Short mmCIF file of C-alpha atoms in Angstrom, two decimals:
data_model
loop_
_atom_site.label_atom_id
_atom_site.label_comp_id
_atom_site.label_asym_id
_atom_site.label_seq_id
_atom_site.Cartn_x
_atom_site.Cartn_y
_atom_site.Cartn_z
CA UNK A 1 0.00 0.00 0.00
CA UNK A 2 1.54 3.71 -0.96
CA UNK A 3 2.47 5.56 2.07
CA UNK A 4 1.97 9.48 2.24
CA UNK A 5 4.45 11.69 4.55
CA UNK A 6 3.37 14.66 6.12
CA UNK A 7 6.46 16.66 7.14
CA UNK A 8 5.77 20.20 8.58
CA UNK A 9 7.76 23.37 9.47
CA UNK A 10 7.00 26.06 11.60
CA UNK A 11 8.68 28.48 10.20
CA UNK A 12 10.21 31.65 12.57
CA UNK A 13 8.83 35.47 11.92
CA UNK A 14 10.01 36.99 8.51
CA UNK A 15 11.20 33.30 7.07
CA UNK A 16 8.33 31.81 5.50
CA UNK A 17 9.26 32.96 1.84
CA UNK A 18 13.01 31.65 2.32
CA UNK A 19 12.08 28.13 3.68
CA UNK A 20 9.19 27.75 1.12
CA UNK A 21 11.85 28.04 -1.58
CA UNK A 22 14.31 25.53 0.25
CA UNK A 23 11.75 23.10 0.58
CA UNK A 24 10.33 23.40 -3.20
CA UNK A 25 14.01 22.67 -4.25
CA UNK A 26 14.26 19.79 -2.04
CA UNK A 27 11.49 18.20 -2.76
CA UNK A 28 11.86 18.69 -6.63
CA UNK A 29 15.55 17.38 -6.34
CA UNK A 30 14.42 14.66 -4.11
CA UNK A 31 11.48 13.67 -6.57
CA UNK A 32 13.97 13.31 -9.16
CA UNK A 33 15.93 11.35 -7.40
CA UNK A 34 13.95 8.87 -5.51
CA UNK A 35 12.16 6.52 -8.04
CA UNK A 36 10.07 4.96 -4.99
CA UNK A 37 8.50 8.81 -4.65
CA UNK A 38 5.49 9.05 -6.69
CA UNK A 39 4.04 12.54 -5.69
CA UNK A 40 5.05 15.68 -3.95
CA UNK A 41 2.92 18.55 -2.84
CA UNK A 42 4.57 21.40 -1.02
CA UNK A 43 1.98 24.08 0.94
CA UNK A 44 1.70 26.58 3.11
CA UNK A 45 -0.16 29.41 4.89
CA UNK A 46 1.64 32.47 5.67
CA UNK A 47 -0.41 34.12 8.32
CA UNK A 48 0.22 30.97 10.50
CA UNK A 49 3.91 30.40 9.46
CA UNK A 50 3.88 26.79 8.52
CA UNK A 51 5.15 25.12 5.35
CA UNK A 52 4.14 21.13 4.80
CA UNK A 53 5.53 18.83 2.57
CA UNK A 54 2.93 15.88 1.40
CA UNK A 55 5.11 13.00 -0.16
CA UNK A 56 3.15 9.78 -1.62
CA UNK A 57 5.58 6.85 -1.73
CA UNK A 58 5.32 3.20 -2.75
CA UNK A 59 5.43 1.73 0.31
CA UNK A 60 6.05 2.61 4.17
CA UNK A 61 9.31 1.55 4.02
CA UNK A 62 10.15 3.78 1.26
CA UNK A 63 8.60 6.31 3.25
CA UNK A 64 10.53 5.56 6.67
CA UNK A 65 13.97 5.29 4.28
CA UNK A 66 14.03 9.05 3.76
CA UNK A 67 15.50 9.82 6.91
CA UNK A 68 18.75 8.22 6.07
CA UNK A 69 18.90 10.09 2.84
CA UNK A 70 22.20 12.38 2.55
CA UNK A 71 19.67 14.76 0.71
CA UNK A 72 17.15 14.63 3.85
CA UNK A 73 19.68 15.53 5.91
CA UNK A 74 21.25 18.62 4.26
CA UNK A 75 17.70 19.88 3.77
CA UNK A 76 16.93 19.32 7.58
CA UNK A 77 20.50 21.31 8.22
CA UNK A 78 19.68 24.29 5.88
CA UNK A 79 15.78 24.82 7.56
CA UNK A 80 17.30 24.24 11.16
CA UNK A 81 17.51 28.02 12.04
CA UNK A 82 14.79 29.30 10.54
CA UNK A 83 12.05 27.02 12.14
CA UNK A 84 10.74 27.30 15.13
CA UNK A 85 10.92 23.69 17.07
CA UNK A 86 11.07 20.36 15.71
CA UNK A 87 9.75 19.41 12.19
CA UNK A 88 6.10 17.51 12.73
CA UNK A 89 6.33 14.47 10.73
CA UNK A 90 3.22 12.01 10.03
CA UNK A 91 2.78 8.82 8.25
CA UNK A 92 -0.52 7.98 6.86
CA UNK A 93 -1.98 5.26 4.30
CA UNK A 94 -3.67 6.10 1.37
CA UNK A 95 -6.44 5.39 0.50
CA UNK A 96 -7.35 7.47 -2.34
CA UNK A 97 -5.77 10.03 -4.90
CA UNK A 98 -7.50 11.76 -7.79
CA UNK A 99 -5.98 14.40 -10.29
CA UNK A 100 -6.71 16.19 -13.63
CA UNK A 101 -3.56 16.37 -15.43
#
């Protein structure tokens, strides 16, 4: 069954624009580089400083293997000081997707 990652930031005061970017380039990169990721969505909301990463992979261990990724761990490194806390990370099953292409 596909796994899907939630992985959010809370990002610190006068940030959010800055670690939106970061985390758009990392998860393009890592999309390109990771044939077991299938889709990536990267949102946010301003006013309430967070920035979420939604990753749909083939399988939970796929999903649990990004955290010894090189790639992971220079992104986690770069957002370090301009979050506020610990990333939030979730693992969910899917159950459904739909999309218009």
């Amino acid at each position: 069954m596909a796994e899907v990652t939630e992985f959010t930031l809370h990002v610190k005061p006068g940030h959010y624009e800055q670690v939106a970017e970061i985390y758009s380039e990392f998860a393009h990169d890592y999309l390109e580089l990771n044939p077991s990721l299938i889709s990536v969505l990267v949102v946010g909301d301003p006013g309430q400083g967070i920035v979420r990463g939604i990753g749909v992979f083939n399988t939970a261990a796929d999903a649990a293997a990004v955290n010894s990724d090189q790639i992971f761990a220079n992104f986690n490194d770069q957002i370090a000081p301009l979050i506020s806390g610990n990333p939030e990370r979730v693992l969910l099953d899917l159950l459904h997707a739909w999309s218009k292409v």
